[in-house]
Short mmCIF file of C-alpha atoms in Angstrom, two decimals:
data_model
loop_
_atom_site.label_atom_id
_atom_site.label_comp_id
_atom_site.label_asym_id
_atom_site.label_seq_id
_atom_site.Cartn_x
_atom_site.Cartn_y
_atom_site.Cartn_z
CA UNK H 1 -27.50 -18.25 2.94
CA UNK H 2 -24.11 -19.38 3.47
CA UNK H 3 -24.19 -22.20 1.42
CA UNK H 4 -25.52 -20.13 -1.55
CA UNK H 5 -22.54 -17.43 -1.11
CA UNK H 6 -20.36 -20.11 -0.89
CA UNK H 7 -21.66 -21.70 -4.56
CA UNK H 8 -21.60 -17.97 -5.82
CA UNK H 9 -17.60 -17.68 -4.97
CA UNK H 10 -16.81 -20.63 -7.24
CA UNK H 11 -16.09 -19.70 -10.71
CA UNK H 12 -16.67 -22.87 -11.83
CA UNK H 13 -19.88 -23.27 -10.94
CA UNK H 14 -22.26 -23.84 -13.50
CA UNK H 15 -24.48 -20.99 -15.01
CA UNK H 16 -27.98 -23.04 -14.19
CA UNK H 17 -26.31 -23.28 -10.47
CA UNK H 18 -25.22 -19.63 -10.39
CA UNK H 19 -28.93 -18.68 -11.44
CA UNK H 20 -30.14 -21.00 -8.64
CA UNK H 21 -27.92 -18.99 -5.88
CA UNK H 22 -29.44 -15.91 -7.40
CA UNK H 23 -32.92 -16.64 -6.99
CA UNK H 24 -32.40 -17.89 -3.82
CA UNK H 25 -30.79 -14.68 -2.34
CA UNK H 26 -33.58 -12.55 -4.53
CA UNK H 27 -36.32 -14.40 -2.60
CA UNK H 28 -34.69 -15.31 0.97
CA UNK H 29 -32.21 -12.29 1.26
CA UNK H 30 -35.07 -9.57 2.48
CA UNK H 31 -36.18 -11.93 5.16
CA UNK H 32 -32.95 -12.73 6.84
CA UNK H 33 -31.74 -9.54 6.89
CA UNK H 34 -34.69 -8.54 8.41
CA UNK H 35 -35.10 -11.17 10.84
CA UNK H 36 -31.49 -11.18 11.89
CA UNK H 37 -32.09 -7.25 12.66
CA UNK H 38 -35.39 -8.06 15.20
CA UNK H 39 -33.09 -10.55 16.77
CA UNK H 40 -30.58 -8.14 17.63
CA UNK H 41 -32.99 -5.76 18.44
CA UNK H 42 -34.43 -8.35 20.95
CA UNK H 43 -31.22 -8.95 22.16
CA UNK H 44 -29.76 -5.42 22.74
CA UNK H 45 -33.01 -3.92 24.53
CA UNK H 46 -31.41 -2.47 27.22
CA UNK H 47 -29.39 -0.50 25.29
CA UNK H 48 -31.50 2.43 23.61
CA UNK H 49 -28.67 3.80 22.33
CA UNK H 50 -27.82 0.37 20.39
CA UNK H 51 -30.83 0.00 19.14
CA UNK H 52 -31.08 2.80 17.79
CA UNK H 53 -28.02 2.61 15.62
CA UNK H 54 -29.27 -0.95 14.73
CA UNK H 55 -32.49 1.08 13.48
CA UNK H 56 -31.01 3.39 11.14
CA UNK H 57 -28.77 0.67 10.17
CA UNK H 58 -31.86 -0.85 9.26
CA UNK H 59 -32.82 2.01 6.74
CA UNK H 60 -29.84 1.20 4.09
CA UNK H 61 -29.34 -2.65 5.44
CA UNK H 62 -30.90 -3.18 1.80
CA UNK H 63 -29.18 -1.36 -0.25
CA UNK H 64 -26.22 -3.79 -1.02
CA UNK H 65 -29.00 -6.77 -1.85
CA UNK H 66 -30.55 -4.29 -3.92
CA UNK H 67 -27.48 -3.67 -5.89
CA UNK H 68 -26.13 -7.60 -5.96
CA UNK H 69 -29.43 -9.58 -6.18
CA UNK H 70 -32.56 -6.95 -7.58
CA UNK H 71 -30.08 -4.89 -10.12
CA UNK H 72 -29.96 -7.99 -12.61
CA UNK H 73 -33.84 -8.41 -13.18
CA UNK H 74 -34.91 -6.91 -16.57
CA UNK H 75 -38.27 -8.28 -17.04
CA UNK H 76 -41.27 -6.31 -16.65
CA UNK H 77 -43.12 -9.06 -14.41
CA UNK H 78 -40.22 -9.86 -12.51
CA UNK H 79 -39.66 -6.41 -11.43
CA UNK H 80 -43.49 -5.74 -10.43
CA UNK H 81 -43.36 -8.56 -8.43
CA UNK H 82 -40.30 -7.72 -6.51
CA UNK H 83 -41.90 -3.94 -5.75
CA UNK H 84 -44.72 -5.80 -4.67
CA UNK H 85 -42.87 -8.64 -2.88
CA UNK H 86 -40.65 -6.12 -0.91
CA UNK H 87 -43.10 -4.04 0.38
CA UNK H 88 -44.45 -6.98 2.34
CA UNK H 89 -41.02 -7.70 4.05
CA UNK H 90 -40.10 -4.27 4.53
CA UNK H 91 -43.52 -3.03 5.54
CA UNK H 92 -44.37 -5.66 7.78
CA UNK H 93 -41.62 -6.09 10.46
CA UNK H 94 -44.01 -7.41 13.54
CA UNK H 95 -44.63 -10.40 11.41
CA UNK H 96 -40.17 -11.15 10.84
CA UNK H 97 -38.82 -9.68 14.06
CA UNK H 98 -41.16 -11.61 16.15
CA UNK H 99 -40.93 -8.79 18.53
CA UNK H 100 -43.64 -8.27 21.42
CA UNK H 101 -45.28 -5.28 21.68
CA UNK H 102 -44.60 -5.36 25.84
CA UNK H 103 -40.91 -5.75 24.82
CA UNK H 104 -38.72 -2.93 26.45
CA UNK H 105 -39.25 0.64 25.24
CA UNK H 106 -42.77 0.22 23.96
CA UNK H 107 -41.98 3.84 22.05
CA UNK H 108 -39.30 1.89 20.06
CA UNK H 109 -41.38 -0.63 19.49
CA UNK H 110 -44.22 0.65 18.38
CA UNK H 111 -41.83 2.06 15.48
CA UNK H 112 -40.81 -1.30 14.46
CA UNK H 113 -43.99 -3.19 15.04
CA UNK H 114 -46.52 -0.24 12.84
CA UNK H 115 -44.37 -0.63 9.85
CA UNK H 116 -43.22 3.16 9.73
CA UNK H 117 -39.54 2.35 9.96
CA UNK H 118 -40.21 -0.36 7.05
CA UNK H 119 -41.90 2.48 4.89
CA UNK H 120 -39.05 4.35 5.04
CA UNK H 121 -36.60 1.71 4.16
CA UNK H 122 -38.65 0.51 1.49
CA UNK H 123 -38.80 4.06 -0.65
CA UNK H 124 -34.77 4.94 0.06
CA UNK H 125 -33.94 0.69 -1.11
CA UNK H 126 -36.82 0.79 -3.64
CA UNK H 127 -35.39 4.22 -4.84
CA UNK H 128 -32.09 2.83 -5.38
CA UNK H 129 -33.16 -0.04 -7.19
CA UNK H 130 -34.87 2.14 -9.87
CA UNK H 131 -31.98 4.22 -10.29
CA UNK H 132 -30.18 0.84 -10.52
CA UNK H 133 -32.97 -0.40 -13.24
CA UNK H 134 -31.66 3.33 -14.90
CA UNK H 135 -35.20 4.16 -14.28
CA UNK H 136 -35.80 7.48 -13.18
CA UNK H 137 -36.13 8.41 -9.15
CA UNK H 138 -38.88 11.18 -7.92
CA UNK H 139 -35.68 13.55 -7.97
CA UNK H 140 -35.75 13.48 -11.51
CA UNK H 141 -39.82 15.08 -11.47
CA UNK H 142 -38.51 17.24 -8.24
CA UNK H 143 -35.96 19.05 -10.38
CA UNK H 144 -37.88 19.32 -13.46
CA UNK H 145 -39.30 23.02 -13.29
CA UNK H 146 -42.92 23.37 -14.99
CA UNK H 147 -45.54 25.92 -15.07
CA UNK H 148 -48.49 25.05 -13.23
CA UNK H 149 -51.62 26.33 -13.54
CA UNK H 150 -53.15 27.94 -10.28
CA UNK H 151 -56.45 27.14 -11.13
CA UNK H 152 -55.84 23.41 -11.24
CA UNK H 153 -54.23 23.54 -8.28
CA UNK H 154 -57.04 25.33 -6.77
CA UNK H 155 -59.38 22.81 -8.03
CA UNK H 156 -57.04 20.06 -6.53
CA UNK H 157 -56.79 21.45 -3.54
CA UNK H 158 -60.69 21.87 -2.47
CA UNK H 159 -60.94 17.83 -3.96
CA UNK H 160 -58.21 17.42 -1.03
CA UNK H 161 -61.15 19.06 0.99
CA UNK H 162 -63.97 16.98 -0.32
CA UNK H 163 -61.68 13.78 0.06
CA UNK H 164 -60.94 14.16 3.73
CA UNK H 165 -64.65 14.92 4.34
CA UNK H 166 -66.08 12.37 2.57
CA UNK H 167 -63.39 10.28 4.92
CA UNK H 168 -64.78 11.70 7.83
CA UNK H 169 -68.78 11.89 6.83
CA UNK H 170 -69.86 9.85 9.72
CA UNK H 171 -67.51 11.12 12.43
CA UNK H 172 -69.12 12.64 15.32
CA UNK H 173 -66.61 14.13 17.18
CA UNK H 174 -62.29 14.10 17.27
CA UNK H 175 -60.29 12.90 19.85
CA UNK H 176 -56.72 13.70 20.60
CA UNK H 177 -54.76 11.12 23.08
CA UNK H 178 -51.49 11.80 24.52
CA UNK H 179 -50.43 8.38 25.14
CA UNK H 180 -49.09 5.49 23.17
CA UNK H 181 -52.35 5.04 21.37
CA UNK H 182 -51.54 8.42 19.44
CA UNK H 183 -48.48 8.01 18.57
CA UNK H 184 -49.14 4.18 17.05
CA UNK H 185 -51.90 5.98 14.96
CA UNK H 186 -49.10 8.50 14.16
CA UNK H 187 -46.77 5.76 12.90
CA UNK H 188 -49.31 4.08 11.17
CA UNK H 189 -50.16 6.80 9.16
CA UNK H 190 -46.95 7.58 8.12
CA UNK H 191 -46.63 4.01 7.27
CA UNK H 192 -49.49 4.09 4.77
CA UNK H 193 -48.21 7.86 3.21
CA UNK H 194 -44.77 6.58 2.68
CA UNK H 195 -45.04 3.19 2.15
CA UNK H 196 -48.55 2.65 0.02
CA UNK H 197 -47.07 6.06 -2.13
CA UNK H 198 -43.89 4.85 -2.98
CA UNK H 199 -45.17 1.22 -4.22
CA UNK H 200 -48.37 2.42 -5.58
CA UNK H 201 -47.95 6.01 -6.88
CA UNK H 202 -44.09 5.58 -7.96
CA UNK H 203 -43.06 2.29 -8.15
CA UNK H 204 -46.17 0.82 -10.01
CA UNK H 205 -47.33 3.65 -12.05
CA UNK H 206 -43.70 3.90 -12.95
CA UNK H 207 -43.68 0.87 -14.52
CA UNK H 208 -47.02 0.37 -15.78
CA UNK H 209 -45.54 3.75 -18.32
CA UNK H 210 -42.66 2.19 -18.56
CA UNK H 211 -44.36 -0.60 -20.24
CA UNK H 212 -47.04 0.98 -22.13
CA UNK H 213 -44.56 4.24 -23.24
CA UNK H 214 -45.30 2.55 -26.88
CA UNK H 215 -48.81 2.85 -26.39
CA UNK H 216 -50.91 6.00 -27.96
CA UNK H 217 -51.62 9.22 -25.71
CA UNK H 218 -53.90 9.18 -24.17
CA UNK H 219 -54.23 5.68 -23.31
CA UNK H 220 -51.14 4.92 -22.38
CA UNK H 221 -51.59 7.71 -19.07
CA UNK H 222 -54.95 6.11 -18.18
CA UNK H 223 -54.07 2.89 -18.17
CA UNK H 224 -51.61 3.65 -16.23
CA UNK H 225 -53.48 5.75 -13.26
CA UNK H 226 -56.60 3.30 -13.80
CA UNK H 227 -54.38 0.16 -13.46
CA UNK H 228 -51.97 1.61 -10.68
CA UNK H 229 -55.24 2.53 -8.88
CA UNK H 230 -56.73 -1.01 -9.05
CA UNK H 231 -53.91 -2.47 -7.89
CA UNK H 232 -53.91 0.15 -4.96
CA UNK H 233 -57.68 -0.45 -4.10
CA UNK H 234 -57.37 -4.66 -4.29
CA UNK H 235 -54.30 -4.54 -1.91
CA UNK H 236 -56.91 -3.53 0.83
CA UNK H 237 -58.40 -6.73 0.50
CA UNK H 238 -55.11 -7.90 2.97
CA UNK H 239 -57.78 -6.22 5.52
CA UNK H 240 -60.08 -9.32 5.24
CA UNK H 241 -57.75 -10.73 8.39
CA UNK H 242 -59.26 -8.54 11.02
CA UNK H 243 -62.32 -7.34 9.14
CA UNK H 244 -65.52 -7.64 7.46
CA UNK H 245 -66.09 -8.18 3.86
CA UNK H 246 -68.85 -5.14 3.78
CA UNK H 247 -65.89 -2.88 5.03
CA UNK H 248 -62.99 -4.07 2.88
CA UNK H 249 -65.36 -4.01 -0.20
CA UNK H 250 -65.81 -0.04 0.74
CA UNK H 251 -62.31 0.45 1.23
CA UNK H 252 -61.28 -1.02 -1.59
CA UNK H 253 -63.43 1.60 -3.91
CA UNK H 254 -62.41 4.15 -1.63
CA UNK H 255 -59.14 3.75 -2.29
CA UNK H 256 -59.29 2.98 -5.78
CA UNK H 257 -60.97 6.10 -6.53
CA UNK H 258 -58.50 8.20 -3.81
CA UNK H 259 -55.61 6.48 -6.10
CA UNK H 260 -56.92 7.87 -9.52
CA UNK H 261 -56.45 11.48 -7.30
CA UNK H 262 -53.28 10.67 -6.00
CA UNK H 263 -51.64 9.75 -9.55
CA UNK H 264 -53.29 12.53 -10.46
CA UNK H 265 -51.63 14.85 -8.55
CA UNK H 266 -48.56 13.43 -8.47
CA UNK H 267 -48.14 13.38 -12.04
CA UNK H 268 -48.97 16.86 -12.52
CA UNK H 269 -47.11 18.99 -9.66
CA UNK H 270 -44.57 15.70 -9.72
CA UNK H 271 -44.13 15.66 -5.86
CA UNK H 272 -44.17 12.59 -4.45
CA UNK H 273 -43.82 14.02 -1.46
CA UNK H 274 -46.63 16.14 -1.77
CA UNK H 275 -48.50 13.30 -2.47
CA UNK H 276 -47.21 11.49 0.72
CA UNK H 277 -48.10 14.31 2.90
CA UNK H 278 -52.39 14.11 1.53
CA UNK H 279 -52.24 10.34 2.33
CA UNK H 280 -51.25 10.76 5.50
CA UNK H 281 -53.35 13.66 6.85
CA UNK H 282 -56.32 11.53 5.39
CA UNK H 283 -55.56 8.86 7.18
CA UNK H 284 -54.19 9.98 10.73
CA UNK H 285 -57.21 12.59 10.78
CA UNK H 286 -59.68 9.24 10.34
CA UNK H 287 -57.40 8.03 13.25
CA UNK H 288 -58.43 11.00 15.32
CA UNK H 289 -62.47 10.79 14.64
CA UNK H 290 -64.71 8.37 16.84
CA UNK H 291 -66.99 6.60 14.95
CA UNK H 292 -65.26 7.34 11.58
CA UNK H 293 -66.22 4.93 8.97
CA UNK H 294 -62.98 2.77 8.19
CA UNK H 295 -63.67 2.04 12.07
CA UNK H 296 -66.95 1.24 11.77
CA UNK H 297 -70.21 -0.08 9.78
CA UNK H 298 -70.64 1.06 6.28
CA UNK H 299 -74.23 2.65 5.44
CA UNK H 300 -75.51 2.88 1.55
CA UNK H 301 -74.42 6.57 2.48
CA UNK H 302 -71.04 6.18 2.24
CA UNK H 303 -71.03 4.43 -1.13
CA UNK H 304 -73.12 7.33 -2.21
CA UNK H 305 -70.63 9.53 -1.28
CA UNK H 306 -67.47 7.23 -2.85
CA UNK H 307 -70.15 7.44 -5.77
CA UNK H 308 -69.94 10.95 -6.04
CA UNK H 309 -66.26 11.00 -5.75
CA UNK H 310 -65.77 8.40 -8.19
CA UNK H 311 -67.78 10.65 -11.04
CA UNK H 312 -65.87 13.78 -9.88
CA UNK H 313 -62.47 11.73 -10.82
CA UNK H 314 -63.88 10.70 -14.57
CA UNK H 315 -64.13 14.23 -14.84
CA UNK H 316 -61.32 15.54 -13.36
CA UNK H 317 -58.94 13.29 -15.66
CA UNK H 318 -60.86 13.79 -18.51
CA UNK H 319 -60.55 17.77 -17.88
CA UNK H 320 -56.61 16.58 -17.53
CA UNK H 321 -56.32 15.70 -21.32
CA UNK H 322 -56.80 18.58 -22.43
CA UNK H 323 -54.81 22.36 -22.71
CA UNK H 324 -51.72 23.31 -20.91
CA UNK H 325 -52.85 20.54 -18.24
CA UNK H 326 -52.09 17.66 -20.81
CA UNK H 327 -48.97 19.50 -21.77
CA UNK H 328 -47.34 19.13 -18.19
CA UNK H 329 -48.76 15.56 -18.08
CA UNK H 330 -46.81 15.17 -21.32
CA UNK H 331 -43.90 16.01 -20.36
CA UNK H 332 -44.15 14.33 -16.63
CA UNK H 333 -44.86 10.77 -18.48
CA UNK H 334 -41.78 11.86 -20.99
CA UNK H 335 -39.64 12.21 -18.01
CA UNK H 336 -40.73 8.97 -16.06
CA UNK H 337 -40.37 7.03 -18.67
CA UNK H 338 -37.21 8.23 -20.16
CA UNK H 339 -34.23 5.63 -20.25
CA UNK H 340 -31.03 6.83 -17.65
CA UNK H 341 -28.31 7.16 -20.80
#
């Protein structure tokens, strides 16, 4: 790292070296920065107080790599992969801080070691970088006032209801545990609302339009939900470490098909947020059940019922293409995929 910042500080330098530093920092930055912050973290454990300034240190700690190293990249590709690249680093600090889970104030670490902390530093950095790209942030949907139609929200509210029981179909009973069990379901749950949301439902979709904004309505919006979904359903396949293939196979079309909803829904109300919040009570309500099924066998049942949601979501989007409901999609696409001036 030194060396490289040393190379960038010569004028001199060639542009092929000078491209070379770049890369470097673009690729290795993330992981120093993140290591270096366990380390301390190790270091300082008997200070709470410490390490909790070190923590919400941690939150921005990105932000000026984000504006030196990420800023620059214009290609499509390129920027795809960083969104996806980042979110590993970020999202994933057990694996770069090295830190036990016995280590000092297991609260504190349990907060590092889920990946909650991560998902939060990877939507404010991630943010930044788009409005760096002069790509438009989920402020820009927030503060864009449109009509909604009660009766679609109606209709997406009681699929929120059919989601989170087809989710819980083969619990048998829910338990709450006050202990440190709870709370790392807790964290891990926020982890997957705020971090999977922000990669799959803003960054991705983002620039999937982005990319296809010269491509006829209404393709252009389905590709985009359809392709933003895949990618959301094949990331479960990460599961394959600790799992069966029978289970990651129904997670993956579980979550493809629970992506096509969320896109859905964020693209029409344009909360993000909103969006967040669904993920999250889907999954830390699983967390809760004994014998759900992500914990569990899978039964021909349970496709049958990611069957059933699966037809429900050709219909609901297709019933999105049309009327006053295509009309706020419109404009939501318009706005995501509108150039910062």
């Amino acid at each position: 790292m030194g060396i490289t910042l040393l190379l960038a500080s010569f004028n001199q330098v060639s542009r092929p070296w000078q491209k070379l530093n770049w890369g470097i920092q673009l690729l290795v930055g993330p992981f120093i920065l993140s290591h270096a912050t366990g380390s301390l973290l190790v270091l300082l454990s008997a200070s709470n107080v410490i390490c909790g300034f070190v923590v919400l240190c941690y939150l921005v700690l990105f932000l000026p790599y984000a504006e030196l190293f990420v800023k620059p990249l214009k290609n499509f590709w390129f920027r795809l992969f960083w969104v996806i690249f980042f979110f590993q680093i970020a999202i994933s600090p057990a694996i770069y801080y090295g830190i036990s889970t016995n280590h000092g104030n297991r609260w504190l670490t349990l907060l590092l070691t889920t990946g909650c902390l991560g998902a939060i530093t990877y939507f404010i950095t991630v943010t930044r970088v788009f409005a760096a790209w002069r790509l438009q942030t989920p402020l820009s949907l927030t503060t864009q006032q449109l009509k909604l139609n009660w009766a679609v929200v109606l209709t997406y509210c009681l699929l929120v209801v059919l989601f989170l029981y087809s989710n819980l179909a083969s619990c048998q009973r829910l338990i709450w545990r006050n202990d440190l069990h709870q709370w790392q379901q807790l964290l891990l749950s926020l982890e997957s609302g705020i971090g999977e949301e922000t990669l799959c439902r803003y960054a991705i979709l983002t620039l999937l339009l982005v990319l296809l904004r010269n491509t006829k309505w209404p393709l252009q919006l389905l590709l985009g939900i359809f392709g933003s979904s895949l990618i959301f359903g094949l990331f479960h396949f990460i599961n394959l470490t600790d799992q069966s293939l029978s289970l990651t196979i129904y997670q993956f079309c579980f979550t493809t098909v629970s992506g096509i909803f969320f896109a859905l829904i964020f693209l029409y109300t344009g909360q993000l947020w909103l969006v967040m919040l669904i993920h999250f009570v889907m999954d830390f309500a699983a967390s809760l059940s004994n014998g759900a099924t992500f914990g569990g066998t899978v039964s021909w049942a349970d496709y049958q019922s990611v069957l059933v949601l699966a037809i429900l979501m050709v219909g609901l989007t297709t019933w999105m293409m049309f009327g006053k409901r295509a009309q706020v999609m419109v404009q939501r696409v318009r706005i995501l995929t509108n150039v910062v001036r």
